[in-house]
Amino acid sequence: MPVIKILPHPEYCPAGAEITAPAGTSICEALLENHINIEHACDMSCACTTCHVVVRSGIESLNEAEEEEEDLLDRAWGLEPQSRLSCQAIIAQKDLVVEIPKYSINHAKENH
């Protein structure tokens, strides 16, 4: 199973983490299943940017971003060339390094 290294994030993962997830799982699902409670205000339906992540390593192994995801990413805080919506980024067989941005554009956080 691929290993996903999550870089430290002050709120979601202060010490960083290494998790595994089966191929075919979205990064968002893998994070949530491992108790890293990343925001996902639209319930993983590709309708917001709260689950935005930056894939620091292994991005070429993920499925290609579709136009709808790319349009939404244009509104994400801290957009980078390696940015993906974690609910749309499907894990393949390669290890990943993922950074959760410090901020999101979601002003009213909800506990999921």
Tab-separated table of N, CA and C in Angstrom:
chain	number	residue	atom	x	y	z
A	1	MET	N	0.843	-1.193	0.000
A	1	MET	CA	0.000	0.000	0.000
A	1	MET	C	0.878	1.243	0.000
A	2	PRO	N	0.498	2.248	-0.766
A	2	PRO	CA	1.275	3.480	-0.789
A	2	PRO	C	1.302	4.170	0.580
A	3	VAL	N	2.425	4.806	0.881
A	3	VAL	CA	2.576	5.586	2.104
A	3	VAL	C	2.344	7.053	1.752
A	4	ILE	N	1.570	7.730	2.581
A	4	ILE	CA	1.342	9.160	2.419
A	4	ILE	C	1.970	9.849	3.615
A	5	LYS	N	2.954	10.683	3.344
A	5	LYS	CA	3.575	11.471	4.398
A	5	LYS	C	2.876	12.810	4.424
A	6	ILE	N	2.334	13.182	5.579
A	6	ILE	CA	1.661	14.463	5.734
A	6	ILE	C	2.610	15.374	6.499
A	7	LEU	N	2.940	16.504	5.893
A	7	LEU	CA	3.825	17.456	6.551
A	7	LEU	C	3.086	18.108	7.724
A	8	PRO	N	3.817	18.556	8.743
A	8	PRO	CA	3.161	19.141	9.919
A	8	PRO	C	2.228	20.300	9.562
A	9	HIS	N	1.081	20.327	10.216
A	9	HIS	CA	0.085	21.399	10.086
A	9	HIS	C	-0.346	21.739	11.505
A	10	PRO	N	-0.345	23.021	11.897
A	10	PRO	CA	-0.596	23.372	13.291
A	10	PRO	C	-1.926	22.889	13.856
A	11	GLU	N	-2.937	22.763	13.025
A	11	GLU	CA	-4.260	22.362	13.514
A	11	GLU	C	-4.564	20.886	13.279
A	12	TYR	N	-4.349	20.403	12.070
A	12	TYR	CA	-4.799	19.060	11.710
A	12	TYR	C	-3.807	17.963	12.052
A	13	CYS	N	-2.524	18.299	12.061
A	13	CYS	CA	-1.505	17.260	12.181
A	13	CYS	C	-0.199	17.897	12.672
A	14	PRO	N	-0.171	18.379	13.934
A	14	PRO	CA	0.970	19.178	14.410
A	14	PRO	C	2.338	18.499	14.260
A	15	ALA	N	2.407	17.204	14.430
A	15	ALA	CA	3.695	16.508	14.350
A	15	ALA	C	3.946	15.906	12.974
A	16	GLY	N	3.018	16.105	12.049
A	16	GLY	CA	3.105	15.408	10.778
A	16	GLY	C	2.674	13.965	10.988
A	17	ALA	N	2.604	13.200	9.925
A	17	ALA	CA	2.162	11.804	10.047
A	17	ALA	C	2.570	11.035	8.809
A	18	GLU	N	2.594	9.722	8.949
A	18	GLU	CA	2.734	8.816	7.811
A	18	GLU	C	1.603	7.809	7.909
A	19	ILE	N	0.825	7.723	6.841
A	19	ILE	CA	-0.325	6.826	6.814
A	19	ILE	C	-0.242	5.979	5.545
A	20	THR	N	-1.023	4.920	5.503
A	20	THR	CA	-1.142	4.129	4.284
A	20	THR	C	-2.595	4.130	3.850
A	21	ALA	N	-2.789	3.953	2.565
A	21	ALA	CA	-4.145	3.896	2.023
A	21	ALA	C	-4.107	3.073	0.746
A	22	PRO	N	-5.150	2.310	0.497
A	22	PRO	CA	-5.166	1.513	-0.741
A	22	PRO	C	-5.311	2.388	-1.982
A	23	ALA	N	-4.715	1.939	-3.061
A	23	ALA	CA	-4.891	2.611	-4.342
A	23	ALA	C	-6.387	2.695	-4.649
A	24	GLY	N	-6.792	3.789	-5.263
A	24	GLY	CA	-8.204	3.994	-5.572
A	24	GLY	C	-8.921	4.842	-4.538
A	25	THR	N	-8.245	5.159	-3.436
A	25	THR	CA	-8.795	6.000	-2.374
A	25	THR	C	-8.406	7.444	-2.660
A	26	SER	N	-9.278	8.386	-2.346
A	26	SER	CA	-8.888	9.790	-2.504
A	26	SER	C	-7.995	10.181	-1.327
A	27	ILE	N	-7.176	11.195	-1.543
A	27	ILE	CA	-6.333	11.688	-0.448
A	27	ILE	C	-7.207	12.122	0.719
A	28	CYS	N	-8.323	12.785	0.451
A	28	CYS	CA	-9.226	13.240	1.516
A	28	CYS	C	-9.742	12.053	2.333
A	29	GLU	N	-10.203	11.021	1.658
A	29	GLU	CA	-10.689	9.830	2.371
A	29	GLU	C	-9.589	9.222	3.233
A	30	ALA	N	-8.369	9.142	2.684
A	30	ALA	CA	-7.249	8.559	3.425
A	30	ALA	C	-6.949	9.378	4.675
A	31	LEU	N	-6.958	10.704	4.547
A	31	LEU	CA	-6.703	11.557	5.707
A	31	LEU	C	-7.781	11.360	6.770
A	32	LEU	N	-9.035	11.420	6.363
A	32	LEU	CA	-10.139	11.279	7.314
A	32	LEU	C	-10.140	9.915	7.987
A	33	GLU	N	-9.859	8.852	7.234
A	33	GLU	CA	-9.834	7.503	7.807
A	33	GLU	C	-8.707	7.331	8.811
A	34	ASN	N	-7.720	8.217	8.757
A	34	ASN	CA	-6.591	8.162	9.684
A	34	ASN	C	-6.642	9.298	10.706
A	35	HIS	N	-7.818	9.817	10.943
A	35	HIS	CA	-8.090	10.811	11.989
A	35	HIS	C	-7.361	12.134	11.779
A	36	ILE	N	-7.085	12.467	10.524
A	36	ILE	CA	-6.573	13.788	10.177
A	36	ILE	C	-7.759	14.515	9.554
A	37	ASN	N	-8.431	15.302	10.366
A	37	ASN	CA	-9.755	15.824	10.023
A	37	ASN	C	-9.705	17.086	9.176
A	38	ILE	N	-9.189	16.917	7.962
A	38	ILE	CA	-9.138	18.019	7.000
A	38	ILE	C	-10.565	18.480	6.700
A	39	GLU	N	-10.703	19.784	6.453
A	39	GLU	CA	-12.029	20.299	6.096
A	39	GLU	C	-12.472	19.721	4.754
A	40	HIS	N	-13.770	19.519	4.653
A	40	HIS	CA	-14.368	19.039	3.403
A	40	HIS	C	-15.831	19.470	3.397
A	41	ALA	N	-16.012	20.789	3.316
A	41	ALA	CA	-17.328	21.402	3.502
A	41	ALA	C	-18.391	20.917	2.527
A	42	CYS	N	-18.000	20.487	1.339
A	42	CYS	CA	-18.993	20.065	0.336
A	42	CYS	C	-19.211	18.553	0.363
A	43	ASP	N	-18.723	17.892	1.404
A	43	ASP	CA	-18.860	16.433	1.523
A	43	ASP	C	-18.213	15.691	0.361
A	44	MET	N	-17.076	16.199	-0.086
A	44	MET	CA	-16.267	15.565	-1.121
A	44	MET	C	-16.970	15.480	-2.476
A	45	SER	N	-17.750	16.512	-2.808
A	45	SER	CA	-18.480	16.506	-4.083
A	45	SER	C	-17.882	17.450	-5.122
A	46	CYS	N	-16.663	17.929	-4.892
A	46	CYS	CA	-15.984	18.833	-5.826
A	46	CYS	C	-16.790	20.112	-6.037
A	47	ALA	N	-17.205	20.726	-4.903
A	47	ALA	CA	-17.983	21.954	-4.991
A	47	ALA	C	-17.387	23.091	-4.162
A	48	CYS	N	-16.228	22.862	-3.536
A	48	CYS	CA	-15.580	23.921	-2.761
A	48	CYS	C	-14.072	23.689	-2.800
A	49	THR	N	-13.314	24.459	-2.028
A	49	THR	CA	-11.855	24.288	-2.016
A	49	THR	C	-11.313	24.001	-0.622
A	50	THR	N	-12.158	23.651	0.324
A	50	THR	CA	-11.695	23.495	1.704
A	50	THR	C	-10.760	22.307	1.908
A	51	CYS	N	-10.748	21.341	1.005
A	51	CYS	CA	-9.859	20.182	1.140
A	51	CYS	C	-8.597	20.319	0.290
A	52	HIS	N	-8.283	21.541	-0.120
A	52	HIS	CA	-7.104	21.828	-0.941
A	52	HIS	C	-5.832	21.335	-0.242
A	53	VAL	N	-5.001	20.618	-0.981
A	53	VAL	CA	-3.680	20.200	-0.505
A	53	VAL	C	-2.651	20.492	-1.594
A	54	VAL	N	-1.386	20.501	-1.178
A	54	VAL	CA	-0.285	20.631	-2.125
A	54	VAL	C	0.477	19.314	-2.077
A	55	VAL	N	0.581	18.666	-3.221
A	55	VAL	CA	1.264	17.371	-3.306
A	55	VAL	C	2.731	17.655	-3.609
A	56	ARG	N	3.570	17.518	-2.600
A	56	ARG	CA	4.993	17.858	-2.720
A	56	ARG	C	5.791	16.779	-3.441
A	57	SER	N	5.305	15.545	-3.412
A	57	SER	CA	6.002	14.454	-4.091
A	57	SER	C	4.978	13.408	-4.509
A	58	GLY	N	5.122	12.902	-5.728
A	58	GLY	CA	4.248	11.837	-6.223
A	58	GLY	C	3.045	12.302	-7.008
A	59	ILE	N	2.948	13.592	-7.302
A	59	ILE	CA	1.749	14.110	-7.982
A	59	ILE	C	1.522	13.454	-9.333
A	60	GLU	N	2.600	13.063	-10.003
A	60	GLU	CA	2.460	12.469	-11.339
A	60	GLU	C	1.751	11.118	-11.301
A	61	SER	N	1.674	10.499	-10.125
A	61	SER	CA	1.003	9.197	-10.017
A	61	SER	C	-0.506	9.324	-9.812
A	62	LEU	N	-0.967	10.523	-9.483
A	62	LEU	CA	-2.399	10.728	-9.233
A	62	LEU	C	-3.169	10.818	-10.548
A	63	ASN	N	-4.481	10.606	-10.465
A	63	ASN	CA	-5.327	10.833	-11.634
A	63	ASN	C	-5.209	12.295	-12.067
A	64	GLU	N	-5.472	12.561	-13.315
A	64	GLU	CA	-5.388	13.926	-13.823
A	64	GLU	C	-6.569	14.748	-13.319
A	65	ALA	N	-6.300	16.007	-12.975
A	65	ALA	CA	-7.363	16.905	-12.521
A	65	ALA	C	-8.313	17.198	-13.672
A	66	GLU	N	-9.601	17.148	-13.394
A	66	GLU	CA	-10.597	17.487	-14.411
A	66	GLU	C	-10.854	18.991	-14.387
A	67	GLU	N	-11.504	19.491	-15.420
A	67	GLU	CA	-11.718	20.925	-15.574
A	67	GLU	C	-12.450	21.533	-14.379
A	68	GLU	N	-13.452	20.841	-13.854
A	68	GLU	CA	-14.213	21.352	-12.707
A	68	GLU	C	-13.296	21.578	-11.498
A	69	GLU	N	-12.403	20.617	-11.238
A	69	GLU	CA	-11.455	20.758	-10.127
A	69	GLU	C	-10.504	21.933	-10.384
A	70	GLU	N	-9.988	22.036	-11.596
A	70	GLU	CA	-9.057	23.125	-11.912
A	70	GLU	C	-9.724	24.490	-11.768
A	71	ASP	N	-10.986	24.590	-12.161
A	71	ASP	CA	-11.717	25.851	-12.004
A	71	ASP	C	-11.863	26.216	-10.532
A	72	LEU	N	-12.180	25.254	-9.689
A	72	LEU	CA	-12.305	25.507	-8.254
A	72	LEU	C	-10.957	25.876	-7.645
A	73	LEU	N	-9.909	25.186	-8.058
A	73	LEU	CA	-8.587	25.462	-7.497
A	73	LEU	C	-8.155	26.905	-7.728
A	74	ASP	N	-8.640	27.523	-8.788
A	74	ASP	CA	-8.307	28.923	-9.042
A	74	ASP	C	-8.716	29.821	-7.882
A	75	ARG	N	-9.652	29.360	-7.051
A	75	ARG	CA	-10.136	30.148	-5.914
A	75	ARG	C	-9.489	29.733	-4.587
A	76	ALA	N	-8.633	28.739	-4.609
A	76	ALA	CA	-8.037	28.222	-3.370
A	76	ALA	C	-6.964	29.162	-2.840
A	77	TRP	N	-6.865	29.248	-1.516
A	77	TRP	CA	-5.825	30.045	-0.882
A	77	TRP	C	-4.483	29.340	-1.065
A	78	GLY	N	-3.457	30.086	-1.441
A	78	GLY	CA	-2.116	29.514	-1.545
A	78	GLY	C	-1.938	28.545	-2.701
A	79	LEU	N	-2.626	28.781	-3.795
A	79	LEU	CA	-2.570	27.893	-4.950
A	79	LEU	C	-1.142	27.749	-5.461
A	80	GLU	N	-0.738	26.521	-5.758
A	80	GLU	CA	0.576	26.224	-6.313
A	80	GLU	C	0.390	25.267	-7.488
A	81	PRO	N	1.412	25.112	-8.336
A	81	PRO	CA	1.282	24.182	-9.466
A	81	PRO	C	0.961	22.750	-9.034
A	82	GLN	N	1.353	22.352	-7.828
A	82	GLN	CA	1.095	20.993	-7.346
A	82	GLN	C	-0.181	20.903	-6.502
A	83	SER	N	-1.024	21.929	-6.550
A	83	SER	CA	-2.263	21.928	-5.773
A	83	SER	C	-3.277	20.956	-6.347
A	84	ARG	N	-4.002	20.305	-5.449
A	84	ARG	CA	-5.125	19.435	-5.827
A	84	ARG	C	-6.205	19.570	-4.772
A	85	LEU	N	-7.435	19.290	-5.149
A	85	LEU	CA	-8.501	19.093	-4.169
A	85	LEU	C	-8.350	17.651	-3.707
A	86	SER	N	-8.155	17.470	-2.416
A	86	SER	CA	-7.853	16.117	-1.935
A	86	SER	C	-9.011	15.152	-2.155
A	87	CYS	N	-10.232	15.670	-2.295
A	87	CYS	CA	-11.380	14.776	-2.535
A	87	CYS	C	-11.393	14.249	-3.968
A	88	GLN	N	-10.620	14.876	-4.857
A	88	GLN	CA	-10.595	14.474	-6.267
A	88	GLN	C	-9.302	13.770	-6.656
A	89	ALA	N	-8.282	13.853	-5.803
A	89	ALA	CA	-6.970	13.273	-6.095
A	89	ALA	C	-6.957	11.812	-5.648
A	90	ILE	N	-6.930	10.900	-6.615
A	90	ILE	CA	-7.024	9.467	-6.329
A	90	ILE	C	-5.621	8.852	-6.276
A	91	ILE	N	-5.354	8.175	-5.179
A	91	ILE	CA	-4.061	7.557	-4.927
A	91	ILE	C	-3.859	6.368	-5.858
A	92	ALA	N	-2.640	6.264	-6.389
A	92	ALA	CA	-2.263	5.112	-7.220
A	92	ALA	C	-1.330	4.229	-6.388
A	93	GLN	N	-0.248	3.761	-6.970
A	93	GLN	CA	0.659	2.844	-6.278
A	93	GLN	C	1.905	3.538	-5.737
A	94	LYS	N	2.026	4.846	-5.915
A	94	LYS	CA	3.241	5.552	-5.530
A	94	LYS	C	3.060	6.294	-4.210
A	95	ASP	N	4.136	6.335	-3.416
A	95	ASP	CA	4.113	7.095	-2.168
A	95	ASP	C	3.945	8.580	-2.472
A	96	LEU	N	3.358	9.298	-1.523
A	96	LEU	CA	3.087	10.722	-1.684
A	96	LEU	C	3.622	11.507	-0.495
A	97	VAL	N	3.927	12.774	-0.721
A	97	VAL	CA	4.169	13.735	0.351
A	97	VAL	C	3.154	14.848	0.140
A	98	VAL	N	2.351	15.119	1.188
A	98	VAL	CA	1.237	16.052	1.076
A	98	VAL	C	1.368	17.137	2.140
A	99	GLU	N	1.106	18.365	1.721
A	99	GLU	CA	1.069	19.491	2.648
A	99	GLU	C	-0.348	20.055	2.660
A	100	ILE	N	-0.887	20.233	3.848
A	100	ILE	CA	-2.191	20.885	3.996
A	100	ILE	C	-1.908	22.370	4.193
A	101	PRO	N	-2.423	23.238	3.311
A	101	PRO	CA	-2.148	24.666	3.463
A	101	PRO	C	-2.609	25.190	4.818
A	102	LYS	N	-1.945	26.243	5.256
A	102	LYS	CA	-2.240	26.812	6.574
A	102	LYS	C	-3.659	27.369	6.649
A	103	TYR	N	-4.164	27.884	5.551
A	103	TYR	CA	-5.485	28.504	5.531
A	103	TYR	C	-6.341	27.914	4.432
A	104	SER	N	-7.652	28.073	4.589
A	104	SER	CA	-8.578	27.774	3.498
A	104	SER	C	-9.516	28.964	3.371
A	105	ILE	N	-10.308	28.991	2.326
A	105	ILE	CA	-11.228	30.116	2.146
A	105	ILE	C	-12.530	29.913	2.905
A	106	ASN	N	-12.639	28.823	3.662
A	106	ASN	CA	-13.843	28.555	4.443
A	106	ASN	C	-13.812	29.409	5.706
A	107	HIS	N	-14.669	30.402	5.775
A	107	HIS	CA	-14.657	31.319	6.923
A	107	HIS	C	-15.378	30.744	8.131
A	108	ALA	N	-16.385	29.926	7.921
A	108	ALA	CA	-17.141	29.331	9.026
A	108	ALA	C	-16.837	27.840	9.065
A	109	LYS	N	-15.886	27.460	9.911
A	109	LYS	CA	-15.497	26.059	9.978
A	109	LYS	C	-16.594	25.258	10.648
A	110	GLU	N	-16.718	24.023	10.200
A	110	GLU	CA	-17.685	23.103	10.789
A	110	GLU	C	-16.935	21.881	11.268
A	111	ASN	N	-17.428	21.263	12.312
A	111	ASN	CA	-16.841	20.001	12.752
A	111	ASN	C	-17.534	18.870	12.023
A	112	HIS	N	-16.740	18.040	11.343
A	112	HIS	CA	-17.302	16.905	10.595
A	112	HIS	C	-16.980	15.624	11.314
